[in-house]
Coordinates of C-alpha atoms in Angstrom, one line a residue:
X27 CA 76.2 -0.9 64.2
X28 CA 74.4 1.2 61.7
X29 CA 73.9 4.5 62.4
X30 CA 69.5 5.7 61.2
X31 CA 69.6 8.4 62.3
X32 CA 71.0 10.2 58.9
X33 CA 69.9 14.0 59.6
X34 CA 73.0 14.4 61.9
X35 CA 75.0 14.1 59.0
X36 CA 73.7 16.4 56.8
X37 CA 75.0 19.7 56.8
X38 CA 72.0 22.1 57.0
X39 CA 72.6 25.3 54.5
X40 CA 69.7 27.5 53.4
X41 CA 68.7 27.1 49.9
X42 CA 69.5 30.2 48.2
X43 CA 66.5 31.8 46.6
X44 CA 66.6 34.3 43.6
X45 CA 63.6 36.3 43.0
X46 CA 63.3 35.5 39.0
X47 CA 59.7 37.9 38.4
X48 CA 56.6 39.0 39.2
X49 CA 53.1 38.3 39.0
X50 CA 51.0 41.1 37.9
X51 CA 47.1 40.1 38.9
X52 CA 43.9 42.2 39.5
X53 CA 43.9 41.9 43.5
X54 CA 45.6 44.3 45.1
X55 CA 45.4 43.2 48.4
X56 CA 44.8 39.3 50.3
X57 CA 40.9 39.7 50.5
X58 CA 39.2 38.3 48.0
X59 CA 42.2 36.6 45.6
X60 CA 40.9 32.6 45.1
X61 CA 41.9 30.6 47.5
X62 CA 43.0 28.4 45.3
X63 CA 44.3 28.3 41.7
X64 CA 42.3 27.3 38.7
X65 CA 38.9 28.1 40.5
X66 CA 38.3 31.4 38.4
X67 CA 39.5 30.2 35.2
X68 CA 38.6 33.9 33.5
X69 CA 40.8 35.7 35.8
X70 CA 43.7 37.1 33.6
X71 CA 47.2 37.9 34.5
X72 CA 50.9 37.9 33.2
X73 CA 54.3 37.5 34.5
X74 CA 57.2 39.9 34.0
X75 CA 61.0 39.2 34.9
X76 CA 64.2 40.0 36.5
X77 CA 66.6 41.6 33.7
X78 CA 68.8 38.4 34.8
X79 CA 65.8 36.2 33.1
X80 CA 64.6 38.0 30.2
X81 CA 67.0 36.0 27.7
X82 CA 64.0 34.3 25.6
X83 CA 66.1 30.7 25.3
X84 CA 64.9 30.2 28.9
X85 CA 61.8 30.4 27.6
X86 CA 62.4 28.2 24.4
X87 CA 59.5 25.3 24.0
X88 CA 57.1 26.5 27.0
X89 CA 54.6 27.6 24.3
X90 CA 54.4 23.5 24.1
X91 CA 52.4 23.4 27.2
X92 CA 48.9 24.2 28.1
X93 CA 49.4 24.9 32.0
X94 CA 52.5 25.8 34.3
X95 CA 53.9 25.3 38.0
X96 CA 54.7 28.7 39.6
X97 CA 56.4 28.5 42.5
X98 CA 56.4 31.6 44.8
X99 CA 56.5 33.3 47.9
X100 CA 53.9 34.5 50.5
X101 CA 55.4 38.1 50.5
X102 CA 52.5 39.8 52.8
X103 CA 53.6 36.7 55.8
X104 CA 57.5 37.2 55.8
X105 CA 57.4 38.3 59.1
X106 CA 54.5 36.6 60.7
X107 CA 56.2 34.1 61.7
X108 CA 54.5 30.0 61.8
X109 CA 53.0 27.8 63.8
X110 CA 52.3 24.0 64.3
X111 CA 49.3 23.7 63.4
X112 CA 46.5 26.1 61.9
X113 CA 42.7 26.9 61.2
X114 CA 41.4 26.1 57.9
X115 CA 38.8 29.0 56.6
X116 CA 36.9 26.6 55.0
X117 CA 36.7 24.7 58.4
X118 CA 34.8 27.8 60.1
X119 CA 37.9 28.5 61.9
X120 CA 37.2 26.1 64.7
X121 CA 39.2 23.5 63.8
X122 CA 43.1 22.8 63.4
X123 CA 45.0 21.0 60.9
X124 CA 48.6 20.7 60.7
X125 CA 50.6 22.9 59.0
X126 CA 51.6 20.3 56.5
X127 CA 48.7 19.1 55.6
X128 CA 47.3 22.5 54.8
X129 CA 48.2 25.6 52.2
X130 CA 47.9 27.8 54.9
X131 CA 50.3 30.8 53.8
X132 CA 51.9 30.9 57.7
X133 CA 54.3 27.8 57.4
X134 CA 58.6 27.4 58.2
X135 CA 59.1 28.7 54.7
X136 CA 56.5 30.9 53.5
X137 CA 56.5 29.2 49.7
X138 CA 53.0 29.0 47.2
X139 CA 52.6 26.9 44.2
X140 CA 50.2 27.1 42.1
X141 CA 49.0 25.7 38.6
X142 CA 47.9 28.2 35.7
X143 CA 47.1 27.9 32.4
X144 CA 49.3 29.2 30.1
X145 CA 47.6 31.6 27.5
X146 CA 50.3 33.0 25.7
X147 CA 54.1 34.3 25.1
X148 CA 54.4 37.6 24.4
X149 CA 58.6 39.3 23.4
X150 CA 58.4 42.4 24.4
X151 CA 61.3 44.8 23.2
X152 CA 61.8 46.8 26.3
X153 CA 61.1 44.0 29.0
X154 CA 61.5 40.9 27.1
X155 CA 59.6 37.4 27.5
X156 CA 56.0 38.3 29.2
X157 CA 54.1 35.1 30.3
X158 CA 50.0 35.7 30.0
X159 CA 48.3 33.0 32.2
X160 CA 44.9 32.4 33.8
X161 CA 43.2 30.9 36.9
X162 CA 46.0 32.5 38.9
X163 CA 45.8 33.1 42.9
X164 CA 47.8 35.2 43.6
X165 CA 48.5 39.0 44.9
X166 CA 49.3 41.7 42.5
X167 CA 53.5 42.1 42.8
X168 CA 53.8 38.7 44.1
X169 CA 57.4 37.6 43.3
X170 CA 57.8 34.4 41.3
X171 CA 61.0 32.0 42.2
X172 CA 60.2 29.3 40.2
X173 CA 58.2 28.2 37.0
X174 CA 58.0 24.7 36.0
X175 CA 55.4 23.1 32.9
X176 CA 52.9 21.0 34.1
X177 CA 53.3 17.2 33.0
X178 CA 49.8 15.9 32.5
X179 CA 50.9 12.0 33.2
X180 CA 52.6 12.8 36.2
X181 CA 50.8 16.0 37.9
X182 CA 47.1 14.7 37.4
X183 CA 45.7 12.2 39.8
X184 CA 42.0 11.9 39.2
X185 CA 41.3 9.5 42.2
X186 CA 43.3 11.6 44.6
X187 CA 41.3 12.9 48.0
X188 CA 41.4 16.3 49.4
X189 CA 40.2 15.6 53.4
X190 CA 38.6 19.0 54.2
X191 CA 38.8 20.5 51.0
X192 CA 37.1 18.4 48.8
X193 CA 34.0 20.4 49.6
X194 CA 35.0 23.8 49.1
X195 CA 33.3 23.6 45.2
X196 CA 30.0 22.9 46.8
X197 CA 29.5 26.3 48.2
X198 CA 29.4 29.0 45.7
X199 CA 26.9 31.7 46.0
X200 CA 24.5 33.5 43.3
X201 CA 26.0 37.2 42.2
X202 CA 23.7 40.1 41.8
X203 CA 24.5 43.2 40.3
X204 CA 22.7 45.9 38.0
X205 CA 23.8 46.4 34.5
X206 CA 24.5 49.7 35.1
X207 CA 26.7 49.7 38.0
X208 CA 28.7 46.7 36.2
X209 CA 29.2 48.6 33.2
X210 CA 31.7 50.8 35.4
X211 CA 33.7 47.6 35.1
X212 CA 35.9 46.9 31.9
X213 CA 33.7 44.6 29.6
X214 CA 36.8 42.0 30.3
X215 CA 37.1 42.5 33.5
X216 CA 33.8 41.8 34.2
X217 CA 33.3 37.7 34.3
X218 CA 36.5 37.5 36.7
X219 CA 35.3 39.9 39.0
X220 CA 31.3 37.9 39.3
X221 CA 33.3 34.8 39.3
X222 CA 36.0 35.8 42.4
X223 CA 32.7 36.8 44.0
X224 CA 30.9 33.4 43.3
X225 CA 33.5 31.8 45.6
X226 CA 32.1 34.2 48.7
X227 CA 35.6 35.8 49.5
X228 CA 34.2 35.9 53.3
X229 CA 35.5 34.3 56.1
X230 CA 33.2 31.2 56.7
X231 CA 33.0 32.4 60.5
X232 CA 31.3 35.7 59.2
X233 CA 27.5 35.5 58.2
X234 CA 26.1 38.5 59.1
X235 CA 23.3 39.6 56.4
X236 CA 23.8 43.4 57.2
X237 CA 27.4 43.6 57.0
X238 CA 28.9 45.7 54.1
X239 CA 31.8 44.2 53.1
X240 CA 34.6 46.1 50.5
X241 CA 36.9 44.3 48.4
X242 CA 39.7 45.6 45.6
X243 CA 39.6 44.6 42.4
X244 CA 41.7 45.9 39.8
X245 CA 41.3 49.9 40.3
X246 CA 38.3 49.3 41.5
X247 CA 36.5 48.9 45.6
X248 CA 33.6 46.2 45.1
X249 CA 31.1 47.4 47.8
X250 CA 28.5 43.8 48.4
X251 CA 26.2 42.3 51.3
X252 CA 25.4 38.6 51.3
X253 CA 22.4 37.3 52.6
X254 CA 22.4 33.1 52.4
X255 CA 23.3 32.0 49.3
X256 CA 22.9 35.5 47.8
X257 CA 25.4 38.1 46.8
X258 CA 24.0 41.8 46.2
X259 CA 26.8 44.3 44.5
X260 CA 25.9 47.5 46.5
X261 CA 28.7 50.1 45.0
X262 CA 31.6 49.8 42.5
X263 CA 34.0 52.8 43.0
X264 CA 37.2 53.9 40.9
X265 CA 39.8 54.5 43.1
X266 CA 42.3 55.7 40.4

C-alpha cells in the first residue's frame, strides 16, 4: 500500500537566509511607497551590497537584461506575526482574502518580490557593484536576499487575471501643486513624488475631504488634502 501522504517524510529545516544588500529608495517610512512595483516607473533607486557580494563576477552579464527579480524581506512586519486570511486595501478593508492569494506583507514568512527595471551598473571603488533601478516599491534600508533577471518568455503572461486587483489602475487621482512650493523639491525628484501621489497613498476606507494627511518623501514631509478625485499639495517641508 502506497503511502500519499509524502510531507511526513520530509525533514522540515529552515532555509537559511543571508542578507546579500540593501535597497536604498526615497520612502522613508510604509505610507505612501507604491503598492506595487512598476506603477511609478520615474521613481529612482539603487542597490548596495554585503562586502560578501561586492565581487563584480556575480554581477557578470546582468547589464544584458532590461528588468530584475528582487527578492526581499518585509523588515517593518518581523514581529507582527500572520494570519489566515487578510483585508485587501484596495478592497475598502471590508473584505478578506486569503493570505495566499494576496501580497499582503503579514504572511508565515514575511518575503516581497518585486520586478524593477534595471537602469544601470555602476563599480564603485570603495563599495563595489551598485545596481540603479526604477519602478521599485520598496522601503528605504529594505534588505535584499535575492536578485534574479527577469526572462521575458517565461515571466510575462499577458492574458493572466488579477481577481481584485485588476482594478487598482483605474483609480488614480489628479495632483495639484504650485510651482513654487514644488520647486522646494529637486527638479529629479519631482515626477516621482506627483506620480507616488497619483496612486492616492490613502487607505481606501479614508475619504474624508478635510483631513490633512503627511507623507515622507526623500528629506522631505508632503503635507496634501484630497477631495474626490483631486489632490491639493498644501506644504512641502525639509526635514534635514
Amino acid at each position: 500500500m502506497s503511502n500519499h501522504n509524502t510531507t511526513n517524510n520530509i525533514q522540515e529545516k529552515p532555509a537559511p537566509l543571508q542578507i546579500i544588500g540593501h535597497i536604498h529608495t526615497d520612502y522613508p517610512t510604509k505610507f505612501g511607497i507604491p503598492r506595487q512595483s512598476g506603477l511609478v516607473k520615474s521613481a529612482q533607486a539603487y542597490i548596495t551590497f554585503e562586502p560578501e557580494f561586492r565581487n563584480p563576477d556575480c554581477f557578470r552579464g546582468i547589464e544584458e537584461f532590461s528588468h530584475l527579480w528582487l527578492i526581499w524581506e518585509f523588515s517593518e512586519n518581523q514581529n507582527a506575526g500572520w494570519t489566515p486570511t487578510v483585508r485587501p486595501p484596495r478592497l475598502g478593508g471590508n473584505v478578506r482574502k486569503g493570505v495566499f492569494a494576496t501580497r499582503a506583507p503579514f504572511r508565515p514568512n514575511p518575503l516581497g518580490l518585486s520586478s524593477v527595471c534595471l537602469e544601470s551598473v555602476e563599480l564603485q571603488p570603495e563599495i563595489g557593484p551598485v545596481l540603479h533601478i526604477s519602478g521599485a516599491d520598496l522601503m528605504n534600508g529594505t534588505p535584499i536576499y535575492d536578485i534574479k533577471p527577469y526572462i521575458p518568455y517565461a515571466d510575462s503572461h499577458p492574458d493572466a487575471t488579477g481577481s481584485f486587483s485588476d482594478t487598482a489602475l483605474e483609480h488614480h487621482l489628479n495632483v495639484h501643486c504650485e510651482e513654487k512650493l514644488l520647486s522646494r523639491i529637486p527638479g529629479e525628484k519631482q515626477q516621482p513624488l506627483l506620480d507616488t501621489l497619483s496612486l492616492d497613498p490613502r487607505p481606501s476606507y479614508q475619504n474624508d475631504p478635510e483631513r490633512i494627511y503627511g507623507m515622507e518623501f526623500d528629506h522631505y514631509d508632503i503635507r496634501f488634502r484630497v477631495e474626490e478625485n483631486e489632490l491639493f499639495i498644501l506644504e512641502i517641508l525639509n526635514t534635514k
